[in-house]
Coordinates of C-alpha atoms in Angstrom, one line a residue:
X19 CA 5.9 3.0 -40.9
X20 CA 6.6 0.3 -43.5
X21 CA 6.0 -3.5 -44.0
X22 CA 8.5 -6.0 -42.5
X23 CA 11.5 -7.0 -43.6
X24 CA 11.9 -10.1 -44.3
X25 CA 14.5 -12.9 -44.8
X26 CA 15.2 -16.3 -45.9
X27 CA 12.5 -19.3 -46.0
X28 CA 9.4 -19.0 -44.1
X29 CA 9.7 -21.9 -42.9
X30 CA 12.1 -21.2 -40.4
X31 CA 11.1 -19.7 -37.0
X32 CA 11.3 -15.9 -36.4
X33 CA 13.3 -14.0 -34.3
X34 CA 11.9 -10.0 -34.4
X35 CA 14.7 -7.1 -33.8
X36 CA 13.3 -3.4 -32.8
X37 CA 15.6 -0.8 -32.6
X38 CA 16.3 1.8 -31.1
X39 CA 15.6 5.6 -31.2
X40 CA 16.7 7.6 -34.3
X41 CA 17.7 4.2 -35.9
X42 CA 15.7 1.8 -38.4
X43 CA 14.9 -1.8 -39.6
X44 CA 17.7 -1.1 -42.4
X45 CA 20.1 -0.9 -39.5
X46 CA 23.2 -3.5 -38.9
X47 CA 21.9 -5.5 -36.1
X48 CA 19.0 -6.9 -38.1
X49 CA 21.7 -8.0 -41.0
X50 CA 24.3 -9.0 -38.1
X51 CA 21.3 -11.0 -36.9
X52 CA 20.4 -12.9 -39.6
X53 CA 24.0 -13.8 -40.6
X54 CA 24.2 -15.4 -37.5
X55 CA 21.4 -17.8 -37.6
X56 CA 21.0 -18.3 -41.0
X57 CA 19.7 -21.8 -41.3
X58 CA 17.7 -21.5 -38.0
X59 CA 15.8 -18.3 -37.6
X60 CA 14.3 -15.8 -39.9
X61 CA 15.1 -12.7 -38.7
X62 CA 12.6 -9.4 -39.3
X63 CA 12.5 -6.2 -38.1
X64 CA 9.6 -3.5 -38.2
X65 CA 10.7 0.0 -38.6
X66 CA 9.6 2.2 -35.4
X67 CA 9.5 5.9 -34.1
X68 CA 9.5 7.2 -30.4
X69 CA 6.0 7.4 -31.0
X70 CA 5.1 4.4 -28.0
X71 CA 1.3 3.7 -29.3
X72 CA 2.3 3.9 -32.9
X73 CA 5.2 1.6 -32.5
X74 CA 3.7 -0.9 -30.5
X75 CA 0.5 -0.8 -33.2
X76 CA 3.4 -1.7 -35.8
X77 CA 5.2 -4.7 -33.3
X78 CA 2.0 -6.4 -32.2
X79 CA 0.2 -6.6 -35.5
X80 CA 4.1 -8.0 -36.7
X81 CA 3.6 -10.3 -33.8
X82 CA 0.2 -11.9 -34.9
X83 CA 0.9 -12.0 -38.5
X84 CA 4.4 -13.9 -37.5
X85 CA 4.5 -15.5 -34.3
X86 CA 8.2 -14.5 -33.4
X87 CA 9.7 -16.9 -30.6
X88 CA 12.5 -14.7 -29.7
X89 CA 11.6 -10.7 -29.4
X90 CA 14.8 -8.6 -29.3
X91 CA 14.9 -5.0 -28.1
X92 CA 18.3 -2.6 -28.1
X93 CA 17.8 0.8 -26.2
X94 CA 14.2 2.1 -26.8
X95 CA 13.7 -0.9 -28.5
X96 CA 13.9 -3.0 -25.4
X97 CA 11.4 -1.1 -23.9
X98 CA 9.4 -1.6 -26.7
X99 CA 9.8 -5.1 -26.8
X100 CA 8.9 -5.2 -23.1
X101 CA 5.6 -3.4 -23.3
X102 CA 4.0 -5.3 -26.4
X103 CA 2.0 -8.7 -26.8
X104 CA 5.4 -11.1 -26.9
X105 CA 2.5 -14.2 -25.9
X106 CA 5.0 -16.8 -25.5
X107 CA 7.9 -15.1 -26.9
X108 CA 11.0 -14.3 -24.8
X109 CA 12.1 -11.2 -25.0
X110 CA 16.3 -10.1 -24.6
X111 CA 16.5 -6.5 -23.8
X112 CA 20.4 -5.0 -24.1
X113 CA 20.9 -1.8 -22.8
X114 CA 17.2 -1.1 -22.3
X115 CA 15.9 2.4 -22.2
X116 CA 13.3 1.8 -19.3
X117 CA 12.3 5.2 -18.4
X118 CA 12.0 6.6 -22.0
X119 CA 10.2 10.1 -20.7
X120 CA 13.0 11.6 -18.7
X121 CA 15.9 9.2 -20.2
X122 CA 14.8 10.9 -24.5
X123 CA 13.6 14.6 -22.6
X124 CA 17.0 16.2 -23.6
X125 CA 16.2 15.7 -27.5
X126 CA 12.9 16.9 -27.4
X127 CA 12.6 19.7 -29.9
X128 CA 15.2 19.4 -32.1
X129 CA 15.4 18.0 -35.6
X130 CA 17.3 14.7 -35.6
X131 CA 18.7 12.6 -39.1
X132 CA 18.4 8.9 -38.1
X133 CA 21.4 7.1 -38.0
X134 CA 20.6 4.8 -41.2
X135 CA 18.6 4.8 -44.3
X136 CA 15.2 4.2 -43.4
X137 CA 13.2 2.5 -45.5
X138 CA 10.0 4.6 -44.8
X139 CA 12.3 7.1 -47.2
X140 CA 11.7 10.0 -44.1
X141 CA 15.2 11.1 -42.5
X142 CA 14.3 13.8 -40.0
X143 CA 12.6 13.5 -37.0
X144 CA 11.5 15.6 -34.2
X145 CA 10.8 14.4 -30.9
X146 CA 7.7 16.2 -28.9
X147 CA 6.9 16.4 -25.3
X148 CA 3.1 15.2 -26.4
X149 CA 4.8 11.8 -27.3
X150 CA 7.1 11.6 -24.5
X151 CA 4.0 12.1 -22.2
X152 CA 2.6 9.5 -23.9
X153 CA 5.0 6.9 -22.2
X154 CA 3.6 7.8 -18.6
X155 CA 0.6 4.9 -19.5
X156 CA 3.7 2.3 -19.1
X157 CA 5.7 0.9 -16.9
X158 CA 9.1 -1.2 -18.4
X159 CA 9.9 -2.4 -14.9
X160 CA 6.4 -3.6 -13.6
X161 CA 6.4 -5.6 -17.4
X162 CA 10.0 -7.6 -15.9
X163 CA 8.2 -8.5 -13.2
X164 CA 5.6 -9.6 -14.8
X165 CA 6.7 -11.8 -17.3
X166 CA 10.6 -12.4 -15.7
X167 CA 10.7 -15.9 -16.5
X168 CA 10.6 -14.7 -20.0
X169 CA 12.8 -12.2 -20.3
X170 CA 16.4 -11.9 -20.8
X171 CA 18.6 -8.8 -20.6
X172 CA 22.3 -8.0 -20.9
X173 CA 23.2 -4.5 -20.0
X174 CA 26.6 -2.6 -19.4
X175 CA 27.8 -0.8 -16.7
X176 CA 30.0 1.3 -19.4
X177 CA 26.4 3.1 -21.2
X178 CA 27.7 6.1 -22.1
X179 CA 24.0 7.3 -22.7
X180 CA 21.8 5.4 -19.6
X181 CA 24.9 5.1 -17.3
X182 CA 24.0 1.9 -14.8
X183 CA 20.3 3.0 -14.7
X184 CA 19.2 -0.3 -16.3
X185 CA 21.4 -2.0 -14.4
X186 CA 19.6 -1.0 -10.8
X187 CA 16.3 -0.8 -11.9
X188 CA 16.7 -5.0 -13.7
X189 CA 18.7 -6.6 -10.5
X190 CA 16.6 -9.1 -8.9
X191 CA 14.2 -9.2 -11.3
X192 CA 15.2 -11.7 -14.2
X193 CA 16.4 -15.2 -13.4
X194 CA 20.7 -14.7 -12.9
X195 CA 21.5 -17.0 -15.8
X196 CA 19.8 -14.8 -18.3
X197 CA 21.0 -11.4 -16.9
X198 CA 24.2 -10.7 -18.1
X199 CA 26.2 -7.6 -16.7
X200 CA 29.6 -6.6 -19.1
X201 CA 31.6 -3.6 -18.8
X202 CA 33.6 -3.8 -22.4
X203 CA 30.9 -2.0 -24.6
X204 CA 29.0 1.2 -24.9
X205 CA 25.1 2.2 -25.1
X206 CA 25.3 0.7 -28.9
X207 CA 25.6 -3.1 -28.7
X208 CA 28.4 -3.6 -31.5
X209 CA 31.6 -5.8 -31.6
X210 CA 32.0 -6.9 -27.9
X211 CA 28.7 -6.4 -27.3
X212 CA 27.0 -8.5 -30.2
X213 CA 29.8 -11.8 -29.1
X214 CA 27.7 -11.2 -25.7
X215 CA 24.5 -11.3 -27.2
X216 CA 25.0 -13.9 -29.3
X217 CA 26.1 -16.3 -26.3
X218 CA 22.9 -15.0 -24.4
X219 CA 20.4 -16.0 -27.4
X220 CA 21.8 -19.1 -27.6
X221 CA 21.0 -19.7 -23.6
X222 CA 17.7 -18.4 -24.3
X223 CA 17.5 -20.8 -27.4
X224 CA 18.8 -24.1 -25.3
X225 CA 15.8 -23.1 -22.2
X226 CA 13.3 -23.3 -24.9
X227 CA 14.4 -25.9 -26.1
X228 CA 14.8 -27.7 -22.6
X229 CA 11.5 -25.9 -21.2
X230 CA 9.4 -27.4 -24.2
X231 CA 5.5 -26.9 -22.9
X232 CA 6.3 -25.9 -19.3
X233 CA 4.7 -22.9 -18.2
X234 CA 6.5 -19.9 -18.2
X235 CA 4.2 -17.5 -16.6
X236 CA 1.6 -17.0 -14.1
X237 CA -1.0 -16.7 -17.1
X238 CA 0.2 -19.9 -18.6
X239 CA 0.4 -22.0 -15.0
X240 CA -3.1 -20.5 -14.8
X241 CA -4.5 -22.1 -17.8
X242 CA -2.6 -25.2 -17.5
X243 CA -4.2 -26.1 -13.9
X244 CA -7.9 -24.7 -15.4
X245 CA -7.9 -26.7 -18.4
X246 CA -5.7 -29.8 -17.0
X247 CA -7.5 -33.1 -17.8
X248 CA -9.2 -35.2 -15.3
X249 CA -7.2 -38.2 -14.4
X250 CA -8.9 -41.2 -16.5
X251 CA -8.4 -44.3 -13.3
X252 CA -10.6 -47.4 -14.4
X253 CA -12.5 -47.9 -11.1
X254 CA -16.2 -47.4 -9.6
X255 CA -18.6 -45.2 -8.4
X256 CA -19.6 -45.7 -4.4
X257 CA -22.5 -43.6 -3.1
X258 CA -22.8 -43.4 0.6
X259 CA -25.5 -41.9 2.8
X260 CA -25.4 -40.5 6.0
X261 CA -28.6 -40.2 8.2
X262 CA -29.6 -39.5 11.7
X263 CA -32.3 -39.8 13.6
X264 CA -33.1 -36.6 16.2
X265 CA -32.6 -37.4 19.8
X266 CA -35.4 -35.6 22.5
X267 CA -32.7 -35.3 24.9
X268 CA -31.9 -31.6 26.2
X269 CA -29.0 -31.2 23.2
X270 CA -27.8 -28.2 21.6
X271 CA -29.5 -28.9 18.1
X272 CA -27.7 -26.8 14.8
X273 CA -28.4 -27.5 11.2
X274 CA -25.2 -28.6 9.2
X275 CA -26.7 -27.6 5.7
X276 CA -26.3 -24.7 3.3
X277 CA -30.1 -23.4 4.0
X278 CA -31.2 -21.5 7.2
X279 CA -33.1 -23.2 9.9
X280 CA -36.2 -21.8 8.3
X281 CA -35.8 -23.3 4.7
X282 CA -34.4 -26.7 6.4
X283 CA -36.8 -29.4 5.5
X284 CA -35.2 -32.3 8.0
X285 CA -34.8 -32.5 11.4
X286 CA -32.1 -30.7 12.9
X287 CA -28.7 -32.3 14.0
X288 CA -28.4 -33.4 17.7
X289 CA -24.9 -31.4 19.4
X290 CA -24.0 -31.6 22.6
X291 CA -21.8 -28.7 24.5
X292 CA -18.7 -30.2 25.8
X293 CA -15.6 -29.4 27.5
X294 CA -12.8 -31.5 25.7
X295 CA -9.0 -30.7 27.2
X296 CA -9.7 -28.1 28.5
X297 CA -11.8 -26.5 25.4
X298 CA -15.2 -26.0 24.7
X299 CA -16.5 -28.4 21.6
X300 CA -19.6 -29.0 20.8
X301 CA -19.9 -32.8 20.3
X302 CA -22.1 -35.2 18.1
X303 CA -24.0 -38.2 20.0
X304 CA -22.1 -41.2 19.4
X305 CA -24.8 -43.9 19.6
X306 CA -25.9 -45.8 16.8
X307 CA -29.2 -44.3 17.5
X308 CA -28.1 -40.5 16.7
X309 CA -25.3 -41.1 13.7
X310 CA -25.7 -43.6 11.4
X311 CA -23.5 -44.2 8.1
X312 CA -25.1 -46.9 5.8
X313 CA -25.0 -48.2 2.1
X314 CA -27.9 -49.0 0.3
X315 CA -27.9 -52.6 -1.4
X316 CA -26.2 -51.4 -4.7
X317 CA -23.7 -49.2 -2.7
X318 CA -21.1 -49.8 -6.0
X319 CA -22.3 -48.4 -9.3
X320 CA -20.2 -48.7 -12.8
X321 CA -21.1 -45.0 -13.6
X322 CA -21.0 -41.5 -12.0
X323 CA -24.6 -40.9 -14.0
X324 CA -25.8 -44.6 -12.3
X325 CA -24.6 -43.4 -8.8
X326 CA -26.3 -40.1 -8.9
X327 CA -29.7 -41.3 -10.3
X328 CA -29.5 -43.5 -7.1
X329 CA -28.5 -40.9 -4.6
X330 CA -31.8 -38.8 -6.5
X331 CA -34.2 -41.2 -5.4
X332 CA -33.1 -40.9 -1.9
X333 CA -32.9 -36.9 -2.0
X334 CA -36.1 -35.6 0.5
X335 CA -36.0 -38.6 2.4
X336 CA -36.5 -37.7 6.6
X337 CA -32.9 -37.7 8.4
X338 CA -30.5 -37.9 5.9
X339 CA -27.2 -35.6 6.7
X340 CA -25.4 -36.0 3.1
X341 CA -24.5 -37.6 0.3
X342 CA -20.8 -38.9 -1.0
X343 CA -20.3 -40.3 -4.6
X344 CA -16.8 -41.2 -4.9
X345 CA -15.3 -42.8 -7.5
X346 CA -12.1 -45.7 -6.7
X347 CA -9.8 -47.2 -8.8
X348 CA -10.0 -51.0 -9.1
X349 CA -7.8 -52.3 -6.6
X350 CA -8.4 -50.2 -3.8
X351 CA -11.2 -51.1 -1.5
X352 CA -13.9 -48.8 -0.8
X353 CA -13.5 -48.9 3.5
X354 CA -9.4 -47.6 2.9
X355 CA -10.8 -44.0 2.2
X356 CA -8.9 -43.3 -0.3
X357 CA -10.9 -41.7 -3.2
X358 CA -9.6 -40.3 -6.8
X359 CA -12.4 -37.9 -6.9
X360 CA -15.5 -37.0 -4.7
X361 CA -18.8 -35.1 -4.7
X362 CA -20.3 -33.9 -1.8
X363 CA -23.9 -33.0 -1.6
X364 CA -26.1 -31.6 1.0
X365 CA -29.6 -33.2 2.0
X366 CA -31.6 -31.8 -0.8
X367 CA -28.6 -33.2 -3.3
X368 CA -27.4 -30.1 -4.2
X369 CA -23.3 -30.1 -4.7
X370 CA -21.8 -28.7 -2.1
X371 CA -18.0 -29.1 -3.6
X372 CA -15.3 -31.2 -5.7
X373 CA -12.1 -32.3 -5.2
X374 CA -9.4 -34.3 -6.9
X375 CA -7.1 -33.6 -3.9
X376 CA -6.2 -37.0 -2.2
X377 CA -3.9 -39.9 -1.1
X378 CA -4.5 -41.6 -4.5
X379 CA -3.3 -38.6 -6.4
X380 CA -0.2 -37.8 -4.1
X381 CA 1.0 -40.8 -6.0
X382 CA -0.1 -40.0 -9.5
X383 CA 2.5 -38.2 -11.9
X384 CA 2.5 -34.7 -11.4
X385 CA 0.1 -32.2 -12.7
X386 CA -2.5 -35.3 -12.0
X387 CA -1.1 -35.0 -8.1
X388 CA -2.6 -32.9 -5.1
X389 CA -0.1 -30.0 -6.7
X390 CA -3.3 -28.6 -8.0
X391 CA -5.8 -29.0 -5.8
X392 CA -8.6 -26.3 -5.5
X393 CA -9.1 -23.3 -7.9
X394 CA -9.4 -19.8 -5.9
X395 CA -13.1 -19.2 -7.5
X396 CA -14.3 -22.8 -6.3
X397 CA -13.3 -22.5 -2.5
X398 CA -16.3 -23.3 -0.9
X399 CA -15.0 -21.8 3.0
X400 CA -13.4 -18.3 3.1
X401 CA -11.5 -17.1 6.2
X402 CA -13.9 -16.0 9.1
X403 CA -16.3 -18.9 8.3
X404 CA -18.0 -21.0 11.2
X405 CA -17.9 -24.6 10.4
X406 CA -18.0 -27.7 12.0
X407 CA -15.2 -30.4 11.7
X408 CA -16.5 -33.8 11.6
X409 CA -13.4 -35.8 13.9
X410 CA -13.7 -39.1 15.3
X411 CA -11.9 -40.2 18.6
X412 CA -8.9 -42.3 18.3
X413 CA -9.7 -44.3 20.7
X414 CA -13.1 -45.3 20.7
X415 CA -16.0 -45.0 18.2
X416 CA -17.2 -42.0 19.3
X417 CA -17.6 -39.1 16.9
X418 CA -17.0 -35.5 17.9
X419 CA -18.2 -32.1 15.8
X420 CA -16.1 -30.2 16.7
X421 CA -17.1 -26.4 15.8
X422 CA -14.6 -24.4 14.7
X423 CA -13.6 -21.2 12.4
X424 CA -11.5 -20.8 9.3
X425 CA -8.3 -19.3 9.9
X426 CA -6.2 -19.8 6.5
X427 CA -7.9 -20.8 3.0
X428 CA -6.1 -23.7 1.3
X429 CA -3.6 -22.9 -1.2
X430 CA -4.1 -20.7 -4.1
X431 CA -3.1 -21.2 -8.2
X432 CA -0.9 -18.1 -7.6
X433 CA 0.8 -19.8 -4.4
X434 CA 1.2 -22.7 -6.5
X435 CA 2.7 -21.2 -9.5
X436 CA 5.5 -19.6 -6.7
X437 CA 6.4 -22.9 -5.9
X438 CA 6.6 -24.5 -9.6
X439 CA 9.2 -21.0 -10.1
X440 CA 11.3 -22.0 -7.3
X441 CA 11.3 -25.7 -8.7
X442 CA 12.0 -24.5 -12.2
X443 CA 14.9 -22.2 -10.6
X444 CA 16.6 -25.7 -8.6
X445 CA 16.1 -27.6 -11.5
X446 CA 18.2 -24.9 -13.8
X447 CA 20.7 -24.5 -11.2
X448 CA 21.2 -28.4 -10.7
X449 CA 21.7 -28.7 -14.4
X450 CA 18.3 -30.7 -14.0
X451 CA 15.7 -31.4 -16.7
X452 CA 13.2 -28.3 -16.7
X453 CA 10.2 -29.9 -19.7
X454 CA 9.4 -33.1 -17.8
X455 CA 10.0 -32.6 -14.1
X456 CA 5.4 -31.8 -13.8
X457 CA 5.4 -35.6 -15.1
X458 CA 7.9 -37.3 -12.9
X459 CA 6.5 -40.3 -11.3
X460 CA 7.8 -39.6 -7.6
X461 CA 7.4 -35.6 -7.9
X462 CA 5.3 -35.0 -4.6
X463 CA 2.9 -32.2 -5.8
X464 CA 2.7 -29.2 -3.7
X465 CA 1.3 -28.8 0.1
X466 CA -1.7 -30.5 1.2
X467 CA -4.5 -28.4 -0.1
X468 CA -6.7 -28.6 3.3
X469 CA -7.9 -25.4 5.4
X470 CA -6.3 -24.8 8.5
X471 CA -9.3 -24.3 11.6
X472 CA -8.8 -23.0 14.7
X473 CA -11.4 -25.3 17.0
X474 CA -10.2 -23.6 20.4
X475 CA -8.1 -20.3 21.9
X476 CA -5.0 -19.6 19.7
X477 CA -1.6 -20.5 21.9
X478 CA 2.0 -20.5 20.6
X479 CA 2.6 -24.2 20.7
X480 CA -0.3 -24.3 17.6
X481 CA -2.1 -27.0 19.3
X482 CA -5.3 -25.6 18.3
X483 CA -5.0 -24.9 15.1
X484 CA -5.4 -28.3 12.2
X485 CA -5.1 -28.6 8.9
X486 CA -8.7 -30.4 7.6
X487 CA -9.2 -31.9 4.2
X488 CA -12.1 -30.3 2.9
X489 CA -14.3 -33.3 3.2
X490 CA -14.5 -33.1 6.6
X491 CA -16.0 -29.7 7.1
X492 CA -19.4 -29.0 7.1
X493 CA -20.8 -25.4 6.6
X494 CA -22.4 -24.0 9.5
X495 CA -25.6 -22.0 9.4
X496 CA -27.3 -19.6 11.5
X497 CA -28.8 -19.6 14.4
X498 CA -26.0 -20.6 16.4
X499 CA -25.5 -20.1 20.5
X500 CA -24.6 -16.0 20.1
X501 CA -22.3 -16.8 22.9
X502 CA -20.3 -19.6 20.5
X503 CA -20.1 -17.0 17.8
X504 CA -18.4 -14.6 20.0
X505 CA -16.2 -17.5 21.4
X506 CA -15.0 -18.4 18.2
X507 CA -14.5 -14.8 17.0
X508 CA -12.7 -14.1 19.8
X509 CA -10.4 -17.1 18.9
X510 CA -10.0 -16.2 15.5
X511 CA -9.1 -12.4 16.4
X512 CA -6.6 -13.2 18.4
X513 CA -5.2 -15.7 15.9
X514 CA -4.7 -12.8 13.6
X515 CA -3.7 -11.0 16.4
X516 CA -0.5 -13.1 16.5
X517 CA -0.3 -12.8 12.8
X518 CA -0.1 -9.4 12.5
X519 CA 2.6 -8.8 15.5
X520 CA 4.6 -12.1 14.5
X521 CA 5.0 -10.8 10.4
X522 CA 5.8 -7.1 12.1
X523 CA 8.6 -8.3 14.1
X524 CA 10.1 -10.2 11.0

């Protein structure tokens, strides 16, 4: 294994060629290459063997020491450039050689002169079945999927070596645009074959050009929504408290904290079992006397810090349900609900959750939209869990707790980066800008990240079943009425019931 080859000013961005099997980085394409982006890519090439571990060694120490944009693989070479640390490379595989162990099995044995000069000066080799079983660690087709948005591939259905293997095993995989099927050149990509490949680099060129920052994989999308910055609105702080005072009725009391009734250090919240259309719900006494929502004096603070050293002081005082810091933008009035971002805490003022997900953002540029909304590790309800839905009446001022059970979790990074794909996709096909559609003003986001709760028995017309923003579900902790728990599980079980029969029929 030798050095790289190397070409031109350093200045110029790279563009890595591996070969394929018994050839070398002396070979034509690497020359062929360069020729034809001289002036706008250096073009090296490593020198390889069949030798996967080896090889890839060679490629990815290439790839830190040079920081190729494009990675392209012929043959064995593809799969090569498939398997090793591209980063944010795209890779264009032609006539890739994805199953190396049985597809290389009839040479094993026997003493082979590569096809050029090599520059390692050796010009024998012998292939072994201890290398080939080396390639059973890897998997060429799982690494498409993978990483599809960044790869490219052109293969022809007139391989006189791989026949249409590539071609099956590739379809559906990459994006169409960027998989190119010919008929009017053999396994070795020359003549015919390098006019193709020359028209598909420069696609691949132009989308990273057009695609500029955007995320191109899951990984990437995955980094971008962890590390995205907090949306800088000039506004205020508004710290709301909500008490209630214990009623000596005959009430069905629970506790709507995160501790059990034994660690609870305030009085337990009045309930009363209902029958609402037809359901059973458990409802919250509506008088003044039971519920009360109130602002101390300085309600409006010019800091989050200011806020929470107020809410601090009130912290282990009797009756209070929960605290809300929420911070406005000027402009918008406190009473219209609709918050940038908001704490919640429980009684003793520990944080209960975040969100950023609101009406505010729906209207903020896109990755500062409700696109993002919560992180899978910060869900604070998975399925299964009891809560209790905080929902006032319509109609009058009454305010009803509804108790309910988690039937669907919001949606998920992974859900969300499906959705940004199918955007990306559109926006290609519609000859659309693809760079700077996450910052268009009117771009919607992606669904309303809320948790759908199932608050009675699961019928067809869904009339049961809500999606609840996050703020206005409480945690439930035990003991609860045994009889309410198997109530609810019943629900839930026959929610999923209908899930499981409804996704076997499709």
């Amino acid at each position: 294994m030798n050095d790289i080859v190397e070409n031109i000013s350093d200045t110029l961005p790279v563009m890595m060629y591996l070969h394929g099997f018994m050839s070398g980085a002396n070979g034509a394409k690497q020359r062929q290459l360069q020729r034809q982006f001289k002036g706008r890519y250096r073009v090296i090439a490593p020198e390889l063997d069949a030798d996967p571990d080896s090889s890839l060694e060679v490629i990815n120490r290439a790839i830190r020491e040079e920081h190729p944009e494009i990675i392209i693989g012929t043959s064995l070479g593809g799969f090569m450039a498939l398997e090793c640390e591209s980063g944010d490379a795209d890779v264009v595989i032609v006539n890739p050689c994805l199953f190396p162990k049985s597809q290389l099995a009839q040479w094993v044995g026997e003493e082979h002169t590569y096809f050029c000069k090599r520059l390692d000066g050796v010009q024998t080799y012998t292939l072994t079945q201890a290398t080939l079983d080396k390639y059973e660690r890897y998997d060429a087709v799982q690494s498409v999927r993978d990483n599809s948005p960044r790869v490219s591939a052109m293969c022809s259905t007139a391989d006189d070596l791989l026949g249409d293997s590539h071609v099956k095993a590739l379809t559906g995989l990459i994006w169409d645009s960027f998989f190119k099927v010919v008929d009017d050149f053999g396994h070795q990509c020359k003549d015919a074959g390098m006019t193709h490949l020359y028209d598909l680099l420069e696609l691949v060129i132009d989308r990273r050009r057009r695609m500029g920052g955007s995320p191109r994989s899951f990984s990437d999308f995955e980094e971008m929504v962890r590390s995205r910055p907090q949306p800088e609105v000039p506004g205020f702080y508004c710290l709301t408290v909500r008490s209630y005072e214990p009623d000596q009725m005959d009430l069905k009391r629970e506790y709507v904290n995160r501790q059990t009734a034994e660690e609870a250090t305030c009085d337990p919240m009045p309930f009363r079992l209902v029958r609402r259309n037809g359901d059973v719900a458990v409802r919250m006494m509506p008088s003044d006397r039971n519920v009360k929502v109130f602002n101390p004096d300085s309600a409006d603070y010019a800091t989050f810090h200011e806020a929470t050293e107020a809410m601090n002081g009130l912290v282990g005082s009797k009756g209070i349900l929960d605290f809300e810091i929420r911070h406005y933008p000027f402009g918008i009035m406190s009473q219209t609900h609709r918050y940038v971002e908001s704490w919640m805490y429980d009684f003793r003022g520990s944080l209960i959750q975040k969100s950023t997900c609101s009406p505010v953002h729906n209207r903020q540029p896109g990755i500062y939209g409700k696109f993002f909304g919560h992180l899978p590790d910060s869900l604070p309800y998975r399925k299964g869990d009891i809560v209790i839905v905080f929902e006032p009446s319509p109609n009058s001022n009454r305010t009803y707790a509804m108790m309910g059970v988690i039937a669907e979790e919001p949606h998920t990074v992974k859900k969300g980066y499906e959705y940004y794909r199918r955007v990306v996709k559109r926006r290609e096909r519609d000859g659309l800008p693809v760079c700077d559609w996450l910052d268009e003003e009117n771009y919607p986001g992606y669904e309303n990240d809320r948790y759908l709760v199932q608050t009675g028995f699961y019928n067809e017309s869904m009339n049961t079943l809500s999606y609840r923003h996050p703020m206005e579900i409480f945690p439930v902790k035990f003991p609860v009425c045994y009889a309410m728990v198997d109530l609810m599980m019943q629900w839930h079980s026959q929610y999923c019931e209908f899930k499981r029969v409804f996704h076997n029929d499709c």
